[in-house]
């Protein structure tokens, strides 16, 4: 998979993309991630990327030209162009699965007070990561990339994400434990030490349902 990200702040991605699983996925050529500062596409003599809103009002609005030119320099028939915006479709695990099947993602990070409405015509999909407003689309782009890349083949063990919370079963993850058996008086459930895999599987499903009922009953309503 190839991911191109349009941002005025490429340095914000340092750390998130240069550590841990995202670092390894790039080193192992499971994903190629490129950051593009669309300011370099501005035709303004001072490389301006924003201007005041028509009709008046506070703040600056991102101009269409640099973003159009940058997207058009990257887009092919295989690209899916995604605009990160608080008014987008609420992001969910099933969208991460669907995006992980794409060959090429182009992510546009908005910034400042907003963007020229005509930029929306570039996007195949508009995504919001939640009902709150961030200073820009960079953190949402990081969230999206992390959630998609971990689902690519051979990035993490497939069993790990089949057991994830929010997989198709709409259940939270079952509780897990590691050594020691007793930590400050809190015991590991006896059944996990039994070696009986059928019983352990049944116990885990039951615990997943209990946890979901207690913490996210809304998810159970969505279950078939
Ligand atoms: N840009 C600012 N806030 C955002 C959000 N919640 N989701 C996606 N993009 C955003």
PDB file of C-alpha atoms and ligand atoms in Angstrom:
ATOM      1  CA  UNK A   1       0.000   0.000   0.000  1.00  0.00           C
ATOM      2  CA  UNK A   2       1.059   3.574  -0.674  1.00  0.00           C
ATOM      3  CA  UNK A   3      -0.129   6.505   1.457  1.00  0.00           C
ATOM      4  CA  UNK A   4       0.433  10.160   0.482  1.00  0.00           C
ATOM      5  CA  UNK A   5      -0.386  12.792   3.097  1.00  0.00           C
ATOM      6  CA  UNK A   6      -0.926  16.465   2.279  1.00  0.00           C
ATOM      7  CA  UNK A   7      -0.044  18.642   5.255  1.00  0.00           C
ATOM      8  CA  UNK A   8       1.422  22.043   6.118  1.00  0.00           C
ATOM      9  CA  UNK A   9       3.144  20.411   9.119  1.00  0.00           C
ATOM     10  CA  UNK A  10       5.041  17.285   7.996  1.00  0.00           C
ATOM     11  CA  UNK A  11       7.232  17.356  11.114  1.00  0.00           C
ATOM     12  CA  UNK A  12       4.215  16.601  13.308  1.00  0.00           C
ATOM     13  CA  UNK A  13       4.350  13.028  11.943  1.00  0.00           C
ATOM     14  CA  UNK A  14       7.882  12.390  13.246  1.00  0.00           C
ATOM     15  CA  UNK A  15       7.771   9.897  16.080  1.00  0.00           C
ATOM     16  CA  UNK A  16       4.383   8.417  15.227  1.00  0.00           C
ATOM     17  CA  UNK A  17       5.674   7.154  11.871  1.00  0.00           C
ATOM     18  CA  UNK A  18       9.266   6.484  12.950  1.00  0.00           C
ATOM     19  CA  UNK A  19       8.694   4.133  15.899  1.00  0.00           C
ATOM     20  CA  UNK A  20       7.276   0.696  16.615  1.00  0.00           C
ATOM     21  CA  UNK A  21       4.941  -1.092  14.197  1.00  0.00           C
ATOM     22  CA  UNK A  22       4.588   1.779  11.689  1.00  0.00           C
ATOM     23  CA  UNK A  23       8.375   2.023  11.475  1.00  0.00           C
ATOM     24  CA  UNK A  24       8.736  -1.736  10.938  1.00  0.00           C
ATOM     25  CA  UNK A  25       5.937  -1.857   8.339  1.00  0.00           C
ATOM     26  CA  UNK A  26       7.752   0.775   6.269  1.00  0.00           C
ATOM     27  CA  UNK A  27      11.155  -0.896   6.669  1.00  0.00           C
ATOM     28  CA  UNK A  28       9.628  -4.217   5.554  1.00  0.00           C
ATOM     29  CA  UNK A  29       7.993  -2.478   2.548  1.00  0.00           C
ATOM     30  CA  UNK A  30       4.441  -3.328   3.607  1.00  0.00           C
ATOM     31  CA  UNK A  31       3.586   0.361   3.247  1.00  0.00           C
ATOM     32  CA  UNK A  32       5.197   3.434   1.702  1.00  0.00           C
ATOM     33  CA  UNK A  33       4.240   6.696   3.416  1.00  0.00           C
ATOM     34  CA  UNK A  34       5.075  10.074   1.852  1.00  0.00           C
ATOM     35  CA  UNK A  35       4.454  13.500   3.393  1.00  0.00           C
ATOM     36  CA  UNK A  36       3.813  16.443   1.046  1.00  0.00           C
ATOM     37  CA  UNK A  37       3.857  20.038   2.175  1.00  0.00           C
ATOM     38  CA  UNK A  38       1.285  21.504  -0.221  1.00  0.00           C
ATOM     39  CA  UNK A  39       2.716  24.998   0.410  1.00  0.00           C
ATOM     40  CA  UNK A  40       5.359  24.090  -2.200  1.00  0.00           C
ATOM     41  CA  UNK A  41       2.508  23.901  -4.769  1.00  0.00           C
ATOM     42  CA  UNK A  42       1.300  27.458  -4.098  1.00  0.00           C
ATOM     43  CA  UNK A  43       1.441  29.730  -7.166  1.00  0.00           C
ATOM     44  CA  UNK A  44       1.474  32.805  -4.909  1.00  0.00           C
ATOM     45  CA  UNK A  45       4.818  34.700  -4.939  1.00  0.00           C
ATOM     46  CA  UNK A  46       4.927  34.383  -1.124  1.00  0.00           C
ATOM     47  CA  UNK A  47       3.745  30.745  -1.159  1.00  0.00           C
ATOM     48  CA  UNK A  48       0.499  31.751   0.512  1.00  0.00           C
ATOM     49  CA  UNK A  49      -1.910  28.859   1.165  1.00  0.00           C
ATOM     50  CA  UNK A  50      -4.798  30.645   2.887  1.00  0.00           C
ATOM     51  CA  UNK A  51      -6.843  33.831   2.655  1.00  0.00           C
ATOM     52  CA  UNK A  52      -9.763  35.649   4.284  1.00  0.00           C
ATOM     53  CA  UNK A  53     -13.287  34.228   3.805  1.00  0.00           C
ATOM     54  CA  UNK A  54     -15.614  35.754   1.196  1.00  0.00           C
ATOM     55  CA  UNK A  55     -18.584  37.312   2.973  1.00  0.00           C
ATOM     56  CA  UNK A  56     -16.447  38.140   6.005  1.00  0.00           C
ATOM     57  CA  UNK A  57     -15.889  36.338   9.280  1.00  0.00           C
ATOM     58  CA  UNK A  58     -13.041  35.345  11.516  1.00  0.00           C
ATOM     59  CA  UNK A  59      -9.934  33.419  10.544  1.00  0.00           C
ATOM     60  CA  UNK A  60      -8.246  32.254   7.395  1.00  0.00           C
ATOM     61  CA  UNK A  61      -9.448  29.674   4.885  1.00  0.00           C
ATOM     62  CA  UNK A  62      -7.201  27.205   3.027  1.00  0.00           C
ATOM     63  CA  UNK A  63      -7.190  28.019  -0.695  1.00  0.00           C
ATOM     64  CA  UNK A  64      -8.141  25.456  -3.316  1.00  0.00           C
ATOM     65  CA  UNK A  65      -5.233  25.899  -5.777  1.00  0.00           C
ATOM     66  CA  UNK A  66      -2.262  24.412  -3.829  1.00  0.00           C
ATOM     67  CA  UNK A  67      -4.312  21.400  -2.651  1.00  0.00           C
ATOM     68  CA  UNK A  68      -5.813  20.758  -6.112  1.00  0.00           C
ATOM     69  CA  UNK A  69      -2.378  20.899  -7.773  1.00  0.00           C
ATOM     70  CA  UNK A  70      -0.797  18.646  -5.132  1.00  0.00           C
ATOM     71  CA  UNK A  71      -3.593  15.997  -5.324  1.00  0.00           C
ATOM     72  CA  UNK A  72      -3.537  16.078  -9.141  1.00  0.00           C
ATOM     73  CA  UNK A  73       0.247  15.442  -9.133  1.00  0.00           C
ATOM     74  CA  UNK A  74      -0.291  12.263  -7.069  1.00  0.00           C
ATOM     75  CA  UNK A  75      -3.647  10.845  -8.101  1.00  0.00           C
ATOM     76  CA  UNK A  76      -3.971   7.773 -10.346  1.00  0.00           C
ATOM     77  CA  UNK A  77      -6.967   5.523 -11.182  1.00  0.00           C
ATOM     78  CA  UNK A  78      -6.126   3.462  -8.091  1.00  0.00           C
ATOM     79  CA  UNK A  79      -6.172   6.344  -5.607  1.00  0.00           C
ATOM     80  CA  UNK A  80      -8.742   6.940  -2.907  1.00  0.00           C
ATOM     81  CA  UNK A  81      -8.721  10.591  -1.798  1.00  0.00           C
ATOM     82  CA  UNK A  82      -9.767  11.195   1.818  1.00  0.00           C
ATOM     83  CA  UNK A  83     -10.434  14.549   3.435  1.00  0.00           C
ATOM     84  CA  UNK A  84     -10.066  14.676   7.249  1.00  0.00           C
ATOM     85  CA  UNK A  85     -12.735  16.984   8.638  1.00  0.00           C
ATOM     86  CA  UNK A  86     -14.990  17.128  11.726  1.00  0.00           C
ATOM     87  CA  UNK A  87     -18.008  17.063   9.376  1.00  0.00           C
ATOM     88  CA  UNK A  88     -16.924  13.757   7.793  1.00  0.00           C
ATOM     89  CA  UNK A  89     -18.330  10.256   8.264  1.00  0.00           C
ATOM     90  CA  UNK A  90     -17.613   8.985  11.820  1.00  0.00           C
ATOM     91  CA  UNK A  91     -14.585   6.662  11.633  1.00  0.00           C
ATOM     92  CA  UNK A  92     -15.073   3.038  12.677  1.00  0.00           C
ATOM     93  CA  UNK A  93     -13.068  -0.188  12.654  1.00  0.00           C
ATOM     94  CA  UNK A  94     -15.016  -1.530   9.688  1.00  0.00           C
ATOM     95  CA  UNK A  95     -13.844   1.499   7.637  1.00  0.00           C
ATOM     96  CA  UNK A  96     -10.244   0.698   8.627  1.00  0.00           C
ATOM     97  CA  UNK A  97     -10.747  -2.875   7.277  1.00  0.00           C
ATOM     98  CA  UNK A  98     -12.183  -1.554   4.049  1.00  0.00           C
ATOM     99  CA  UNK A  99      -9.385   1.037   3.569  1.00  0.00           C
ATOM    100  CA  UNK A 100      -6.733  -1.627   4.279  1.00  0.00           C
ATOM    101  CA  UNK A 101      -7.763  -3.284   0.977  1.00  0.00           C
ATOM    102  CA  UNK A 102      -6.960  -0.152  -1.092  1.00  0.00           C
ATOM    103  CA  UNK A 103      -3.727   0.250  -3.081  1.00  0.00           C
ATOM    104  CA  UNK A 104      -3.269   4.006  -2.682  1.00  0.00           C
ATOM    105  CA  UNK A 105      -4.632   6.478  -0.147  1.00  0.00           C
ATOM    106  CA  UNK A 106      -4.245  10.248  -0.435  1.00  0.00           C
ATOM    107  CA  UNK A 107      -5.065  12.023   2.836  1.00  0.00           C
ATOM    108  CA  UNK A 108      -5.763  15.769   2.945  1.00  0.00           C
ATOM    109  CA  UNK A 109      -5.229  17.458   6.316  1.00  0.00           C
ATOM    110  CA  UNK A 110      -7.223  20.668   6.688  1.00  0.00           C
ATOM    111  CA  UNK A 111      -5.960  23.382   9.024  1.00  0.00           C
ATOM    112  CA  UNK A 112      -6.741  26.822  10.415  1.00  0.00           C
ATOM    113  CA  UNK A 113     -10.386  27.869  10.453  1.00  0.00           C
ATOM    114  CA  UNK A 114     -11.436  25.757   7.517  1.00  0.00           C
ATOM    115  CA  UNK A 115     -10.944  25.103   3.843  1.00  0.00           C
ATOM    116  CA  UNK A 116     -12.465  26.364   0.615  1.00  0.00           C
ATOM    117  CA  UNK A 117     -15.635  24.322   0.043  1.00  0.00           C
ATOM    118  CA  UNK A 118     -14.476  23.433  -3.498  1.00  0.00           C
ATOM    119  CA  UNK A 119     -11.705  21.251  -2.021  1.00  0.00           C
ATOM    120  CA  UNK A 120     -14.444  18.771  -1.061  1.00  0.00           C
ATOM    121  CA  UNK A 121     -14.937  17.938  -4.760  1.00  0.00           C
ATOM    122  CA  UNK A 122     -11.487  16.255  -4.740  1.00  0.00           C
ATOM    123  CA  UNK A 123     -12.461  13.743  -2.049  1.00  0.00           C
ATOM    124  CA  UNK A 124     -13.871  10.243  -2.522  1.00  0.00           C
ATOM    125  CA  UNK A 125     -14.554  10.117   1.218  1.00  0.00           C
ATOM    126  CA  UNK A 126     -14.678  12.594   4.132  1.00  0.00           C
ATOM    127  CA  UNK A 127     -13.777  11.195   7.547  1.00  0.00           C
ATOM    128  CA  UNK A 128     -14.123  12.504  11.115  1.00  0.00           C
ATOM    129  CA  UNK A 129     -12.388  10.671  13.975  1.00  0.00           C
ATOM    130  CA  UNK A 130     -14.925  11.889  16.534  1.00  0.00           C
ATOM    131  CA  UNK A 131     -17.333  14.595  17.576  1.00  0.00           C
ATOM    132  CA  UNK A 132     -14.752  17.128  18.719  1.00  0.00           C
ATOM    133  CA  UNK A 133     -12.713  19.709  16.859  1.00  0.00           C
ATOM    134  CA  UNK A 134      -8.934  19.425  16.613  1.00  0.00           C
ATOM    135  CA  UNK A 135      -6.584  22.132  15.350  1.00  0.00           C
ATOM    136  CA  UNK A 136      -6.089  20.270  12.092  1.00  0.00           C
ATOM    137  CA  UNK A 137      -6.331  16.993  10.217  1.00  0.00           C
ATOM    138  CA  UNK A 138      -2.816  15.799  11.144  1.00  0.00           C
ATOM    139  CA  UNK A 139      -3.735  13.845  14.285  1.00  0.00           C
ATOM    140  CA  UNK A 140      -6.797  12.310  12.534  1.00  0.00           C
ATOM    141  CA  UNK A 141      -4.491  11.290   9.626  1.00  0.00           C
ATOM    142  CA  UNK A 142      -2.124   9.606  12.108  1.00  0.00           C
ATOM    143  CA  UNK A 143      -5.064   7.763  13.691  1.00  0.00           C
ATOM    144  CA  UNK A 144      -6.278   6.587  10.293  1.00  0.00           C
ATOM    145  CA  UNK A 145      -2.817   5.466   9.099  1.00  0.00           C
ATOM    146  CA  UNK A 146      -2.099   3.570  12.333  1.00  0.00           C
ATOM    147  CA  UNK A 147      -5.460   1.773  12.294  1.00  0.00           C
ATOM    148  CA  UNK A 148      -5.123   0.809   8.600  1.00  0.00           C
ATOM    149  CA  UNK A 149      -1.437  -0.198   8.500  1.00  0.00           C
ATOM    150  CA  UNK A 150      -1.754  -2.657  11.409  1.00  0.00           C
ATOM    151  CA  UNK A 151      -4.373  -4.523   9.328  1.00  0.00           C
ATOM    152  CA  UNK A 152      -2.120  -4.949   6.255  1.00  0.00           C
ATOM    153  CA  UNK A 153      -0.954  -8.523   5.617  1.00  0.00           C
ATOM    154  CA  UNK A 154       2.115  -9.538   7.662  1.00  0.00           C
ATOM    155  CA  UNK A 155       2.295  -6.328   9.710  1.00  0.00           C
ATOM    156  CA  UNK A 156       1.027  -7.925  12.923  1.00  0.00           C
ATOM    157  CA  UNK A 157      -0.140 -11.506  13.527  1.00  0.00           C
ATOM    158  CA  UNK A 158      -3.603 -11.912  12.051  1.00  0.00           C
ATOM    159  CA  UNK A 159      -4.915 -13.630  15.216  1.00  0.00           C
ATOM    160  CA  UNK A 160      -4.142 -10.399  17.102  1.00  0.00           C
ATOM    161  CA  UNK A 161      -6.567  -8.309  15.089  1.00  0.00           C
ATOM    162  CA  UNK A 162      -9.177 -11.031  14.739  1.00  0.00           C
ATOM    163  CA  UNK A 163      -9.484 -10.827  18.517  1.00  0.00           C
ATOM    164  CA  UNK A 164      -9.608  -6.992  18.582  1.00  0.00           C
ATOM    165  CA  UNK A 165     -12.340  -5.023  20.228  1.00  0.00           C
ATOM    166  CA  UNK A 166     -14.651  -3.611  17.535  1.00  0.00           C
ATOM    167  CA  UNK A 167     -14.083  -6.414  15.059  1.00  0.00           C
ATOM    168  CA  UNK A 168     -17.144  -7.600  13.123  1.00  0.00           C
ATOM    169  CA  UNK A 169     -18.597  -9.248  16.221  1.00  0.00           C
ATOM    170  CA  UNK A 170     -18.977  -5.816  17.887  1.00  0.00           C
ATOM    171  CA  UNK A 171     -17.654  -7.092  21.194  1.00  0.00           C
ATOM    172  CA  UNK A 172     -14.946  -5.629  23.415  1.00  0.00           C
ATOM    173  CA  UNK A 173     -11.764  -7.645  23.888  1.00  0.00           C
ATOM    174  CA  UNK A 174     -11.774 -10.322  26.616  1.00  0.00           C
ATOM    175  CA  UNK A 175      -9.525  -9.668  29.656  1.00  0.00           C
ATOM    176  CA  UNK A 176      -5.941 -10.969  29.411  1.00  0.00           C
ATOM    177  CA  UNK A 177      -3.346 -11.655  32.113  1.00  0.00           C
ATOM    178  CA  UNK A 178       0.355 -12.486  32.298  1.00  0.00           C
ATOM    179  CA  UNK A 179       2.773 -13.486  35.085  1.00  0.00           C
ATOM    180  CA  UNK A 180       2.639 -13.437  38.089  1.00  0.00           C
ATOM    181  CA  UNK A 181      -0.432 -15.527  38.991  1.00  0.00           C
ATOM    182  CA  UNK A 182      -1.042 -13.412  42.056  1.00  0.00           C
ATOM    183  CA  UNK A 183      -0.371  -9.671  41.919  1.00  0.00           C
ATOM    184  CA  UNK A 184      -1.165  -7.764  45.130  1.00  0.00           C
ATOM    185  CA  UNK A 185      -3.826 -10.312  46.004  1.00  0.00           C
ATOM    186  CA  UNK A 186      -5.452 -10.189  42.556  1.00  0.00           C
ATOM    187  CA  UNK A 187      -5.549 -13.733  41.150  1.00  0.00           C
ATOM    188  CA  UNK A 188      -5.502 -14.830  37.508  1.00  0.00           C
ATOM    189  CA  UNK A 189      -8.829 -16.675  36.838  1.00  0.00           C
ATOM    190  CA  UNK A 190      -8.267 -20.405  37.485  1.00  0.00           C
ATOM    191  CA  UNK A 191      -9.720 -21.478  34.135  1.00  0.00           C
ATOM    192  CA  UNK A 192      -6.891 -19.761  32.208  1.00  0.00           C
ATOM    193  CA  UNK A 193      -4.422 -22.080  33.956  1.00  0.00           C
ATOM    194  CA  UNK A 194      -6.456 -25.231  33.167  1.00  0.00           C
ATOM    195  CA  UNK A 195      -4.987 -25.942  29.714  1.00  0.00           C
ATOM    196  CA  UNK A 196      -8.509 -26.796  28.470  1.00  0.00           C
ATOM    197  CA  UNK A 197      -8.673 -24.703  25.295  1.00  0.00           C
ATOM    198  CA  UNK A 198     -12.343 -25.292  24.592  1.00  0.00           C
ATOM    199  CA  UNK A 199     -13.308 -24.126  28.068  1.00  0.00           C
ATOM    200  CA  UNK A 200     -10.941 -21.145  27.806  1.00  0.00           C
ATOM    201  CA  UNK A 201     -12.518 -20.086  24.506  1.00  0.00           C
ATOM    202  CA  UNK A 202     -16.035 -20.310  25.968  1.00  0.00           C
ATOM    203  CA  UNK A 203     -14.921 -18.367  29.071  1.00  0.00           C
ATOM    204  CA  UNK A 204     -13.358 -15.643  26.920  1.00  0.00           C
ATOM    205  CA  UNK A 205     -16.510 -15.185  24.844  1.00  0.00           C
ATOM    206  CA  UNK A 206     -18.609 -14.992  28.008  1.00  0.00           C
ATOM    207  CA  UNK A 207     -16.213 -12.401  29.516  1.00  0.00           C
ATOM    208  CA  UNK A 208     -16.270 -10.365  26.265  1.00  0.00           C
ATOM    209  CA  UNK A 209     -20.065 -10.235  26.414  1.00  0.00           C
ATOM    210  CA  UNK A 210     -20.040  -9.315  30.139  1.00  0.00           C
ATOM    211  CA  UNK A 211     -17.499  -6.543  29.577  1.00  0.00           C
ATOM    212  CA  UNK A 212     -19.414  -5.182  26.594  1.00  0.00           C
ATOM    213  CA  UNK A 213     -22.700  -5.200  28.573  1.00  0.00           C
ATOM    214  CA  UNK A 214     -21.019  -3.263  31.376  1.00  0.00           C
ATOM    215  CA  UNK A 215     -18.968  -0.762  29.349  1.00  0.00           C
ATOM    216  CA  UNK A 216     -20.516  -0.448  25.863  1.00  0.00           C
ATOM    217  CA  UNK A 217     -24.105  -1.782  25.805  1.00  0.00           C
ATOM    218  CA  UNK A 218     -24.665   0.223  22.582  1.00  0.00           C
ATOM    219  CA  UNK A 219     -22.359  -2.242  20.760  1.00  0.00           C
ATOM    220  CA  UNK A 220     -24.507  -5.234  21.767  1.00  0.00           C
ATOM    221  CA  UNK A 221     -27.544  -3.625  20.175  1.00  0.00           C
ATOM    222  CA  UNK A 222     -25.680  -3.580  16.843  1.00  0.00           C
ATOM    223  CA  UNK A 223     -24.868  -7.320  17.079  1.00  0.00           C
ATOM    224  CA  UNK A 224     -26.672  -9.766  14.793  1.00  0.00           C
TER     225      UNK A 224
HETATM  226  N1  LIG B   1     -10.041  18.102  11.821  1.00  0.00           N
HETATM  227  C1  LIG B   1     -10.329  18.749  12.967  1.00  0.00           C
HETATM  228  N2  LIG B   1     -11.041  17.991  13.806  1.00  0.00           N
HETATM  229  C2  LIG B   1     -11.205  16.780  13.176  1.00  0.00           C
HETATM  230  C3  LIG B   1     -11.855  15.558  13.514  1.00  0.00           C
HETATM  231  N3  LIG B   1     -12.491  15.396  14.680  1.00  0.00           N
HETATM  232  N4  LIG B   1     -11.811  14.547  12.628  1.00  0.00           N
HETATM  233  C4  LIG B   1     -11.185  14.704  11.450  1.00  0.00           C
HETATM  234  N5  LIG B   1     -10.565  15.830  11.058  1.00  0.00           N
HETATM  235  C5  LIG B   1     -10.568  16.865  11.908  1.00  0.00           C
END
